[in-house]
mmCIF file of C-alpha atoms in Angstrom:
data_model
loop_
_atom_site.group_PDB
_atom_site.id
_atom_site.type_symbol
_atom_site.label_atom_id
_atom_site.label_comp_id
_atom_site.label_asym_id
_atom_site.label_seq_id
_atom_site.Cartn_x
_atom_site.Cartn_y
_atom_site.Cartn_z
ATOM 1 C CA UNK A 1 23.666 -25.489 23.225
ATOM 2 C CA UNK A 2 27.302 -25.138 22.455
ATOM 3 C CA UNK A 3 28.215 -23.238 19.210
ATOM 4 C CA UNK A 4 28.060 -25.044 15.616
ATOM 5 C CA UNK A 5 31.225 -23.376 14.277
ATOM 6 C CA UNK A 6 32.480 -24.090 11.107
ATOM 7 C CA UNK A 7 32.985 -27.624 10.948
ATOM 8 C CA UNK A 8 35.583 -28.444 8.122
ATOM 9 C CA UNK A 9 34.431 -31.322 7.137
ATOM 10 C CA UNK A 10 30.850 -30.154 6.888
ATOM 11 C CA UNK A 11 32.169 -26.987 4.693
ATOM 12 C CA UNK A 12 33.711 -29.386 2.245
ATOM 13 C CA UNK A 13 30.671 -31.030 1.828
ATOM 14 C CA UNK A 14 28.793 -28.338 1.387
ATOM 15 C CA UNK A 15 30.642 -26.497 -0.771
ATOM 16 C CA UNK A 16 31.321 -30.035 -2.743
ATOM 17 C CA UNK A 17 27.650 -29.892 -2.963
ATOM 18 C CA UNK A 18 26.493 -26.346 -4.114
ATOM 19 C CA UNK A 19 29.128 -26.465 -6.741
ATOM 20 C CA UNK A 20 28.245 -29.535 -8.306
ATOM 21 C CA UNK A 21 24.323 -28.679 -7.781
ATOM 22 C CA UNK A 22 25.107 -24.975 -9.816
ATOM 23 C CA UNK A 23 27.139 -26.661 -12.672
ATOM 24 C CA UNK A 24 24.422 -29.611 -13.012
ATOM 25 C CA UNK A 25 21.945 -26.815 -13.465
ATOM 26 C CA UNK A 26 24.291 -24.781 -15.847
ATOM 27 C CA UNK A 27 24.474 -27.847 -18.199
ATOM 28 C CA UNK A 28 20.636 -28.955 -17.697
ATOM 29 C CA UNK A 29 19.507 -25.956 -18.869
ATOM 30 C CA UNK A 30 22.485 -24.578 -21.061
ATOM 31 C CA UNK A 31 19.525 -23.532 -23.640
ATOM 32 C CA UNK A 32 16.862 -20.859 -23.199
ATOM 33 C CA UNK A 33 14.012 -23.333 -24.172
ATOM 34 C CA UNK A 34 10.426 -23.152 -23.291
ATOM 35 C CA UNK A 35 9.908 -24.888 -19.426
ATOM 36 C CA UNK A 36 7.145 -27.573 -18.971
ATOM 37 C CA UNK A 37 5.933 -27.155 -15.388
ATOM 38 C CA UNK A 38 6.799 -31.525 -15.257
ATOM 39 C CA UNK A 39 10.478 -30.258 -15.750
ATOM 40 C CA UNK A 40 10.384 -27.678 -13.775
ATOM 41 C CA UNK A 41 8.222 -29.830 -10.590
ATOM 42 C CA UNK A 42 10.753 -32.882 -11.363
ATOM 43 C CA UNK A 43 14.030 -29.890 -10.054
ATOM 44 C CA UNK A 44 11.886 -28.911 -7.590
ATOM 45 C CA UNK A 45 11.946 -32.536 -6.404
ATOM 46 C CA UNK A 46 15.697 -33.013 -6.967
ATOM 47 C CA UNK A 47 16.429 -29.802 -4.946
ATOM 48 C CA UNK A 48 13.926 -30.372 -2.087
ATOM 49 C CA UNK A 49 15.435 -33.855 -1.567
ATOM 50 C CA UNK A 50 19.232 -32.758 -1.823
ATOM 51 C CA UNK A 51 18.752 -30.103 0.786
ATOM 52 C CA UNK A 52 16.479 -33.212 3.278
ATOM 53 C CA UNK A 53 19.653 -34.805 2.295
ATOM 54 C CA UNK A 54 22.020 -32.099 4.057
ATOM 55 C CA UNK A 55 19.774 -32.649 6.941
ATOM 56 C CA UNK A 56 20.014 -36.195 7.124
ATOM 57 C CA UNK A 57 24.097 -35.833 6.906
ATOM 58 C CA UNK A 58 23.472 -33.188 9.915
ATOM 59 C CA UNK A 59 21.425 -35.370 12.516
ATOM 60 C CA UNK A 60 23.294 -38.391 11.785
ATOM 61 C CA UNK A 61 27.285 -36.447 11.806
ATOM 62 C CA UNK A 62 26.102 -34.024 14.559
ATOM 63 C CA UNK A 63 22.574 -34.138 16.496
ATOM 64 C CA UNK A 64 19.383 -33.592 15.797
ATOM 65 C CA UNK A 65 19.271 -30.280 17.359
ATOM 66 C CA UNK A 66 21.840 -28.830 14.813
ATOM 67 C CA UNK A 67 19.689 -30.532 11.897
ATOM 68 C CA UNK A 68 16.883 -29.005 13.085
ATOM 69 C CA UNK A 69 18.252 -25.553 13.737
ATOM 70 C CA UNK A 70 18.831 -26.021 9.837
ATOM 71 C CA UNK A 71 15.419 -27.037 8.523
ATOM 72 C CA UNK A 72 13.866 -24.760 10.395
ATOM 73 C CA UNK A 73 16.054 -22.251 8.208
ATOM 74 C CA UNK A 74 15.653 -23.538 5.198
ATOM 75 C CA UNK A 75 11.754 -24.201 5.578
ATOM 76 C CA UNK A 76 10.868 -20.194 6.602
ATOM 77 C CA UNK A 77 13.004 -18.985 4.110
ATOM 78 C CA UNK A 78 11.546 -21.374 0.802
ATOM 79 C CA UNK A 79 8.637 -20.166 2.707
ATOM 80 C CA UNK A 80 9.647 -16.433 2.135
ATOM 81 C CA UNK A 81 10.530 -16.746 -1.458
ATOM 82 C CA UNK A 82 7.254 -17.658 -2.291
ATOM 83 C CA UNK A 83 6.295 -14.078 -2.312
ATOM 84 C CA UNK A 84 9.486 -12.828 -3.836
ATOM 85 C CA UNK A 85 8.640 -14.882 -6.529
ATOM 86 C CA UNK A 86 5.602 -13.589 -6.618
ATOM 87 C CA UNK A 87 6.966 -10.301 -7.216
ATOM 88 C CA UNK A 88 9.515 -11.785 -10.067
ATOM 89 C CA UNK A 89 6.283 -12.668 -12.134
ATOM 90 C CA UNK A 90 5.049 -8.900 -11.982
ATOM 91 C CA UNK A 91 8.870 -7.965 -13.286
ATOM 92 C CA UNK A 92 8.888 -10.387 -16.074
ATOM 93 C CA UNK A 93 5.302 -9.005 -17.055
ATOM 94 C CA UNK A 94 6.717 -5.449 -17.021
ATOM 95 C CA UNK A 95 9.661 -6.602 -19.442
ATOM 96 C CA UNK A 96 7.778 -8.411 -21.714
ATOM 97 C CA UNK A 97 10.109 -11.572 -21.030
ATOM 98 C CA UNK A 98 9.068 -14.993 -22.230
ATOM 99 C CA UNK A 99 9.787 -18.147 -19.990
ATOM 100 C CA UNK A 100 12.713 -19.598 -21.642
ATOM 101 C CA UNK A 101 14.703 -15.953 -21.079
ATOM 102 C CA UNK A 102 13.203 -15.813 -17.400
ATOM 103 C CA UNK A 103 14.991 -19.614 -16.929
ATOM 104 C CA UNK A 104 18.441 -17.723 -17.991
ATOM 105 C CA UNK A 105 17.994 -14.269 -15.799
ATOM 106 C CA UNK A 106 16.863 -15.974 -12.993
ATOM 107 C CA UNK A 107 20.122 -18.385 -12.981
ATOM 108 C CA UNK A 108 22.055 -15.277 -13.311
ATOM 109 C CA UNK A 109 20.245 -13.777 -10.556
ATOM 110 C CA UNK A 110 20.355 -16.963 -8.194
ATOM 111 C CA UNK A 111 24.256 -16.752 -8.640
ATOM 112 C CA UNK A 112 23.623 -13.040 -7.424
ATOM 113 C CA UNK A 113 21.752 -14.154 -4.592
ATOM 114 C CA UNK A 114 24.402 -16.774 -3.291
ATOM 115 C CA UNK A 115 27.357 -13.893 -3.078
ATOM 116 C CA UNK A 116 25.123 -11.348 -1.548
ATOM 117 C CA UNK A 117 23.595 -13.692 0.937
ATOM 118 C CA UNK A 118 27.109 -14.901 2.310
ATOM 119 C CA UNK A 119 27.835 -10.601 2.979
ATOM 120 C CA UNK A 120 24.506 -10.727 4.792
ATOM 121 C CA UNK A 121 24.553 -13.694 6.673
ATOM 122 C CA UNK A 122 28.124 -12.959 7.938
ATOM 123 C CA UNK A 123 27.473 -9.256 8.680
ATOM 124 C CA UNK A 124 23.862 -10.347 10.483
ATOM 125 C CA UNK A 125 25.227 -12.872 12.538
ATOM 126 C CA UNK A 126 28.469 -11.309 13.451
ATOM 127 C CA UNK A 127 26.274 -8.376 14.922
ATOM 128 C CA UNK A 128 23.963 -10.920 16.637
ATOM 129 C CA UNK A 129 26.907 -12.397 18.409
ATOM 130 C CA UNK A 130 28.144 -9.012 19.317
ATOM 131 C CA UNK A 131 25.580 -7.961 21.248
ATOM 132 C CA UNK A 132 21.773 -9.261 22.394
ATOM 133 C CA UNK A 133 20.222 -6.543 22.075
ATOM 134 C CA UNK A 134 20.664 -6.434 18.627
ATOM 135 C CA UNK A 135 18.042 -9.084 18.290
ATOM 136 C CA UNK A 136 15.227 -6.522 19.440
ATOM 137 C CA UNK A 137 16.565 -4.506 15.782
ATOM 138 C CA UNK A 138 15.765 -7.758 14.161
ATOM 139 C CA UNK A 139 12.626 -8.480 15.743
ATOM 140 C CA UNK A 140 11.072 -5.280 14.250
ATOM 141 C CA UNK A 141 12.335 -5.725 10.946
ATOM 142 C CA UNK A 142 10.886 -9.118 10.792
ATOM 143 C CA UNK A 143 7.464 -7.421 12.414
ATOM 144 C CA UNK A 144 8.202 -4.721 10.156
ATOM 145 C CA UNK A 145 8.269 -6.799 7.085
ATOM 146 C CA UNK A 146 5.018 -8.582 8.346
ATOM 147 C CA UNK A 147 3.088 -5.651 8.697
ATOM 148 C CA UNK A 148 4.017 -4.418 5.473
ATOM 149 C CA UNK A 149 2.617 -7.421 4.123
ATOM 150 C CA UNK A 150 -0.310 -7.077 5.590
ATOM 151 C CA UNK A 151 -1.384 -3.492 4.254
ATOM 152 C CA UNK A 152 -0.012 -4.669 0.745
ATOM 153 C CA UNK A 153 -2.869 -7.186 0.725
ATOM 154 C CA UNK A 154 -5.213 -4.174 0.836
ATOM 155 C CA UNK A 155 -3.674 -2.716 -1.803
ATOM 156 C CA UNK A 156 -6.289 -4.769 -4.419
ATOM 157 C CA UNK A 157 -4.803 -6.743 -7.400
ATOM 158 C CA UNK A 158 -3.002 -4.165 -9.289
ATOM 159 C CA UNK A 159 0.171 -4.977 -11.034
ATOM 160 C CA UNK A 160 2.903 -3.030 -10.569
ATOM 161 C CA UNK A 161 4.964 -1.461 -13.512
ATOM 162 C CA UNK A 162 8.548 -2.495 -13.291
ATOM 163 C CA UNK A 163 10.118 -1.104 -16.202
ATOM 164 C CA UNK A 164 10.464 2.130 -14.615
ATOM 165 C CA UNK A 165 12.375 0.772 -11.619
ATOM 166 C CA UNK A 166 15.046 3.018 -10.145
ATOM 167 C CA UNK A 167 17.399 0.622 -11.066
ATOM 168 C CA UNK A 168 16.493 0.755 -14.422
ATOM 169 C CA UNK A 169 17.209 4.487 -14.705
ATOM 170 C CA UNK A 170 20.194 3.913 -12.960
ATOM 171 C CA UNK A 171 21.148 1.436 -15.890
ATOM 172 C CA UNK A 172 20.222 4.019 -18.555
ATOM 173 C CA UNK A 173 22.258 6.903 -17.250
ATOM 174 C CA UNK A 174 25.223 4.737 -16.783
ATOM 175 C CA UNK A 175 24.973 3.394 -20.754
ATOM 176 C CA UNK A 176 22.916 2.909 -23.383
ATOM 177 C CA UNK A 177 20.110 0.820 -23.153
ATOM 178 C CA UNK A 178 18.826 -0.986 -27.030
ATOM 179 C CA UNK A 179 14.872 -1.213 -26.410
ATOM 180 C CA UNK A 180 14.564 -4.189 -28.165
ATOM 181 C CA UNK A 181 14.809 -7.775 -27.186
ATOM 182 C CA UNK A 182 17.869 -8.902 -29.125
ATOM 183 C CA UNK A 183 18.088 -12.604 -28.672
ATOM 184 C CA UNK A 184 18.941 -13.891 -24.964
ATOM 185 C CA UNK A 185 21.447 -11.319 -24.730
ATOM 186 C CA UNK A 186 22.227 -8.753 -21.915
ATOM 187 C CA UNK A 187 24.665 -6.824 -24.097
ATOM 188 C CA UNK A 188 24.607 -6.022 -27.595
ATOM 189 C CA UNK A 189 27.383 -4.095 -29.780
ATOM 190 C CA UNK A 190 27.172 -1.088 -31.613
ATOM 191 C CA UNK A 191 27.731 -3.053 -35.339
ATOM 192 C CA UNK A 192 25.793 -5.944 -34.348
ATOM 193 C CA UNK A 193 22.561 -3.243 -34.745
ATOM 194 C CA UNK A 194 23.125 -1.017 -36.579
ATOM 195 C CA UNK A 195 25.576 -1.641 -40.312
ATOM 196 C CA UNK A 196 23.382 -0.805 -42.840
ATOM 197 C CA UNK A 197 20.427 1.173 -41.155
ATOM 198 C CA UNK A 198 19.427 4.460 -41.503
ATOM 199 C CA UNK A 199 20.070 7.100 -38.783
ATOM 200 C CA UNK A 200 16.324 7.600 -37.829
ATOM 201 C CA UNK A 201 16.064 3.873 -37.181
ATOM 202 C CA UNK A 202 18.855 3.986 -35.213
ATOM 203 C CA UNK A 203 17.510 6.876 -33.125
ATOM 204 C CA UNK A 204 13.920 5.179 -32.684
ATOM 205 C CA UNK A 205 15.715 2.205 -30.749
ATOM 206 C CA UNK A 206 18.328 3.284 -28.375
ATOM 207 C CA UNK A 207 18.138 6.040 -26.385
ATOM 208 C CA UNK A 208 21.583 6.866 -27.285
ATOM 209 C CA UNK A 209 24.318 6.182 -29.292
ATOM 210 C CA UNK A 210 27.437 4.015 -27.722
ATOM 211 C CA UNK A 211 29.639 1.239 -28.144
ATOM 212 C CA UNK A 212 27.940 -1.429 -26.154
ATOM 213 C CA UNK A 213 24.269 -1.061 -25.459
ATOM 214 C CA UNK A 214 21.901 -2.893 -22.461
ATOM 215 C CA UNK A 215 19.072 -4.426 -23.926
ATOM 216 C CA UNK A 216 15.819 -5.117 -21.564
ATOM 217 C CA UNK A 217 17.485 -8.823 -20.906
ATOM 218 C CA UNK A 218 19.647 -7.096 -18.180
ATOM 219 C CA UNK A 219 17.502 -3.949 -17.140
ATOM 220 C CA UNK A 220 15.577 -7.160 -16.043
ATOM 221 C CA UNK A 221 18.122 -9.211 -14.469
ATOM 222 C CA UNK A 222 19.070 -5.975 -12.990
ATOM 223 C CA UNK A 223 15.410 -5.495 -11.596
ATOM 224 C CA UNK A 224 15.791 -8.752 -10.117
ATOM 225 C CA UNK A 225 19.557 -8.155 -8.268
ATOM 226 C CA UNK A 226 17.772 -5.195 -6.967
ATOM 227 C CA UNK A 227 14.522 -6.598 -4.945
ATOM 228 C CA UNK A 228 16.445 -9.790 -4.242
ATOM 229 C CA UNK A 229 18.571 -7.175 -2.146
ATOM 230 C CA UNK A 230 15.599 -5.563 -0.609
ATOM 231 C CA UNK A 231 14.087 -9.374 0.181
ATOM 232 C CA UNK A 232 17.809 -9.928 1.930
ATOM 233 C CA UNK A 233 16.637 -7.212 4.187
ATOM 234 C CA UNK A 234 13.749 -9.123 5.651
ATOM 235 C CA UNK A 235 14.640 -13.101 5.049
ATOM 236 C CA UNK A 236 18.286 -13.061 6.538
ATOM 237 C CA UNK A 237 16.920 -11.898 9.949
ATOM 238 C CA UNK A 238 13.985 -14.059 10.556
ATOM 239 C CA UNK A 239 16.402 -17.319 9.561
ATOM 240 C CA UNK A 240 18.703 -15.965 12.050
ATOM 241 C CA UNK A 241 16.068 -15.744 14.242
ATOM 242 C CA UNK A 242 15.354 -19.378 14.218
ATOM 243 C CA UNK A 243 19.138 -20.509 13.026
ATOM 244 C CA UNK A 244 22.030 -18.450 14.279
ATOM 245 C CA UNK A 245 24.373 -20.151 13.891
ATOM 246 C CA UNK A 246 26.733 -18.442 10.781
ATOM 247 C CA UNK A 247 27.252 -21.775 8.717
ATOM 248 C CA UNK A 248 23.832 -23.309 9.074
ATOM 249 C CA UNK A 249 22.328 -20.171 8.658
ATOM 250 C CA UNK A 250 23.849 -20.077 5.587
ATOM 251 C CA UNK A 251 23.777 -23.404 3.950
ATOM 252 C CA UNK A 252 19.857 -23.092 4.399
ATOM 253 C CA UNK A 253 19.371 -20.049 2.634
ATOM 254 C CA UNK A 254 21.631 -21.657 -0.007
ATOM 255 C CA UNK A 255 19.786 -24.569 -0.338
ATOM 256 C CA UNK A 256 16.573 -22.525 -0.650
ATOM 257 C CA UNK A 257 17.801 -20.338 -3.003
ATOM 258 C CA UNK A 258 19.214 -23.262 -5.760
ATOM 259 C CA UNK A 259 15.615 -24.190 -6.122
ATOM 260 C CA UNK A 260 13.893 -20.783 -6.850
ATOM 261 C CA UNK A 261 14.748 -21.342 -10.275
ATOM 262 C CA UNK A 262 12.174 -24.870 -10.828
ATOM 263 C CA UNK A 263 10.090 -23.415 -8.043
ATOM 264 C CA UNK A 264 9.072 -20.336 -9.862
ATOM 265 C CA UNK A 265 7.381 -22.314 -12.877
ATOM 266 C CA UNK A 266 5.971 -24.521 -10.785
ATOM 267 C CA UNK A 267 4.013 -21.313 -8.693
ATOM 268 C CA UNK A 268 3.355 -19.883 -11.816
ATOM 269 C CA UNK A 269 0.913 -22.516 -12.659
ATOM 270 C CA UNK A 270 -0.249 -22.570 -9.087
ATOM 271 C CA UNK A 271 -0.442 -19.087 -7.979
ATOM 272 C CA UNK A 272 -3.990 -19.166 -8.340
ATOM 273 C CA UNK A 273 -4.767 -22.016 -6.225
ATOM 274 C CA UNK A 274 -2.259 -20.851 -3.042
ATOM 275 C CA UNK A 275 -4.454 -18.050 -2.077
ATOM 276 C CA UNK A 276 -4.031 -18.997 1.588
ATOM 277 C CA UNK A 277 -0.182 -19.010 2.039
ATOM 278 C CA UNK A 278 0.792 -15.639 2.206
ATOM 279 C CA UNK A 279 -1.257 -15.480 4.961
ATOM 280 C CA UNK A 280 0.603 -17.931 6.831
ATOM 281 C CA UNK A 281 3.965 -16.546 6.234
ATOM 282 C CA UNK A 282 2.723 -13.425 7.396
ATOM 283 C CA UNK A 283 1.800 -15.410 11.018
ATOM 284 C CA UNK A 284 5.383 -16.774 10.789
ATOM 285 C CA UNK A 285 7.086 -13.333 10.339
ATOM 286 C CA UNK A 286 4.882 -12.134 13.164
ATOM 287 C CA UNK A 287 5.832 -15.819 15.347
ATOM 288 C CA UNK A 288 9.565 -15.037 14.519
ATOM 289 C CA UNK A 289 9.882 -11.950 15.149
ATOM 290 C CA UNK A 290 8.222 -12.316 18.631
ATOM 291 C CA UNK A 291 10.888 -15.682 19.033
ATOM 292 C CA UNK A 292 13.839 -13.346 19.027
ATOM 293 C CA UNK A 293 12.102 -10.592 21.319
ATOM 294 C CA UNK A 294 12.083 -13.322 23.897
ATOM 295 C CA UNK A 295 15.281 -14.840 22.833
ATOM 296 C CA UNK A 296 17.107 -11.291 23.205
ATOM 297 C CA UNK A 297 15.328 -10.424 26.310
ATOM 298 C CA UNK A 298 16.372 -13.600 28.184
ATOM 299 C CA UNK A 299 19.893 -12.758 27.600
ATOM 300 C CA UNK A 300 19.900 -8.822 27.163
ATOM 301 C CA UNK A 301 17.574 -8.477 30.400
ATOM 302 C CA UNK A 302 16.577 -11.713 32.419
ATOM 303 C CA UNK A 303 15.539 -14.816 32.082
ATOM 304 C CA UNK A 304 11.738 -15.237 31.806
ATOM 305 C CA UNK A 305 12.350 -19.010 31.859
ATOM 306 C CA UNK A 306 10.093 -19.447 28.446
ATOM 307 C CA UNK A 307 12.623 -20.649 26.098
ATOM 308 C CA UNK A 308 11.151 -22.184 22.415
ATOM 309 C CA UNK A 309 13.522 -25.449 21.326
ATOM 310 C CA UNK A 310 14.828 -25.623 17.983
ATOM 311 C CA UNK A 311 12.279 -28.520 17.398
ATOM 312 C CA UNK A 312 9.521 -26.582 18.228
ATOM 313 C CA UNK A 313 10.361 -24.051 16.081
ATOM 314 C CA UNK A 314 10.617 -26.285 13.163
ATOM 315 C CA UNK A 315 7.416 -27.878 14.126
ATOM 316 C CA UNK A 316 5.262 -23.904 14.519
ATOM 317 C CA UNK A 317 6.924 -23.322 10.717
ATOM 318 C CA UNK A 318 5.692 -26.589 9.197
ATOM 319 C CA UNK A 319 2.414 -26.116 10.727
ATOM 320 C CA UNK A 320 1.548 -22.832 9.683
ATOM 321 C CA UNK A 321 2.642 -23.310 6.088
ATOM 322 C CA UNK A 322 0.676 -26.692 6.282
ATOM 323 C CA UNK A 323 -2.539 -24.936 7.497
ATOM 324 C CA UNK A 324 -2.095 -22.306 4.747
ATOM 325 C CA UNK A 325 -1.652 -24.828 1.680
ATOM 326 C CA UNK A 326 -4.539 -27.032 3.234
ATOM 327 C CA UNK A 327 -6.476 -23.574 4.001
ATOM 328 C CA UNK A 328 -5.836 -22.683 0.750
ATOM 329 C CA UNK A 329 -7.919 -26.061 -1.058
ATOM 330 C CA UNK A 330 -10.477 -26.432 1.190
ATOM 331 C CA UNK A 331 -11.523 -22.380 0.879
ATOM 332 C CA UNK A 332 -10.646 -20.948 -2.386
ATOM 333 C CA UNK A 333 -11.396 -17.343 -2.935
ATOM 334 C CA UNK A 334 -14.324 -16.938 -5.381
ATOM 335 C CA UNK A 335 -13.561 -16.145 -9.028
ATOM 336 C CA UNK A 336 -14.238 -12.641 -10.398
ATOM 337 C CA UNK A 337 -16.772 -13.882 -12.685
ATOM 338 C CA UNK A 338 -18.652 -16.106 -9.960
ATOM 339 C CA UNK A 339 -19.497 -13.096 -8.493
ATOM 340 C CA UNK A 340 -20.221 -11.420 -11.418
ATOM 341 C CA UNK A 341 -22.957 -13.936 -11.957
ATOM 342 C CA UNK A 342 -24.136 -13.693 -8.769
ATOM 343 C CA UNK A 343 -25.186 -9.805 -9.184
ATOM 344 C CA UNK A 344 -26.694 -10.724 -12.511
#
């Protein structure tokens, strides 16, 4: 296949599109109320069909090949945020953050996520281009972040504590941080606090005295810039690994990421029930990573003449994630108390 490029006219749309998508969300959730998990399924539905619609503009402008070479993109890594998320729950536990405030971090942090991802993309697949055997480095951090999946699984149910994060105490030596949830706020100044109070209540709630403090609001937010960064890491290689292409690449991490937002409350309520899908990402890491060994090796070393089509990529990543979510119905784990009642 010839290269994608950077079509103009496909930019423009694109970028036509994620702008309009960001300030529709902006304005449909301006306030920090509670989110119903109808709400939050009906943006789910919205975004899924806006980025089938990207798709649809890609087979019928371009091929079906290219379209693919998308979707497949945009499928593993929706796919991989379902752990991060995951992971985001455990964070707003450690903060103490209720769901309307987690709707306004994690916009923040989505906005975040679409600036950090462009740096990646364009700095992955530069280096891919540059040189095939650059894919074997990718390969074994997708493998990499498979395996580490795996042993986490063993690691039993324990929550980890957040609120000790490194970026956290990175936050508190570089200002003061207010201890107390002040509103929705991030920031909080000095006279908004404290006019009127007495010095040992003053002392109690900051750990020191400034101008501007940070109140848990951002140590969260900042939490979340932080592991979104470490995700990066792991999800911008295995989409190359299936995409490549700089532009699609790109657009179907995007498209991914301007759902997490609905998608999160929606998992939240269904965490329990998906016991079987992180299993099948795992498989996909593992199928992906083992995609771009072969990939690299045909053109780093010689060709072995197996070569996997976009299409059948696409097809392996639907699959999987379709055998997990069945999987996941048809053989829920047993509760803690059925087994409790089974010893008694």
């Amino acid at each position: 296949m010839e290269h994608f490029g950077f079509p103009m006219e496909a930019i423009a749309i694109f970028v036509a599109v994620v702008a309009v998508s960001i300030y529709l969300d902006l304005f449909a959730h301006r306030k920090t109320d509670e989110i119903s998990v109808a709400d939050a399924a009906k943006w789910s539905v919205f975004w899924i069909v806006l980025a089938l619609g990207f798709y649809g503009y890609l087979w019928g402008r371009f091929s079906k090949e290219w379209a693919d070479l998308y979707l497949a993109g945009y499928v593993l890594e929706k796919s991989l945020s379902v752990d991060n998320l995951m992971v985001f729950m455990a964070i707003f536990a450690s903060f103490g953050i209720r769901s309307g405030l987690q709707h306004r971090i994690l916009y923040w942090g989505i906005i975040g996520a679409l600036v950090f991802r462009a740096i990646f993309v364009l700095i992955g697949t530069s280096l891919f281009m540059a040189s095939p055997w650059v894919g074997f480095v990718f390969a074994i951090l997708v493998a990499w972040s498979g395996v580490q999946m795996l042993k986490s699984r063993g690691d039993g149910e324990e929550i980890e504590d957040y609120s000790d994060h490194w970026s956290v105490r990175l936050t508190g030596k570089m200002m003061p941080v207010y201890t107390r949830l002040h509103l929705d706020r991030f920031f909080v100044k000095h006279e908004e606090l404290f006019v009127g109070r007495e010095e040992a209540e003053r002392q109690k709630s900051v750990t020191r005295m400034g101008a501007l403090y940070a109140t848990p609001a951002f140590l969260c937010l900042a939490t979340i810039e932080t592991s979104d960064l470490a995700f990066s890491f792991d999800s911008v290689p295995a989409v190359i690994a299936v995409t490549q292409e700089p532009l699609l690449v790109y657009a179907a991490m995007i498209f991914a990421i301007l759902g997490l937002r609905s998608l999160y409350f929606v998992l939240a309520a269904l965490t329990r029930y998906l016991v079987h899908l992180e299993k099948a990402v795992i498989v996909l890491l593992f199928y992906i990573a083992g995609k771009m060994a072969l990939q690299s090796w045909n053109h780093a070393i010689g060709d072995t003449g197996l070569h996997i089509s976009p299409g059948t990529s696409l097809m392996v990543v639907l699959g999987v994630l379709a055998l997990g979510v069945v999987a996941s119905f048809l053989f829920p784990e047993k509760k803690d108390d059925d087994a409790g009642a089974a010893k008694g």
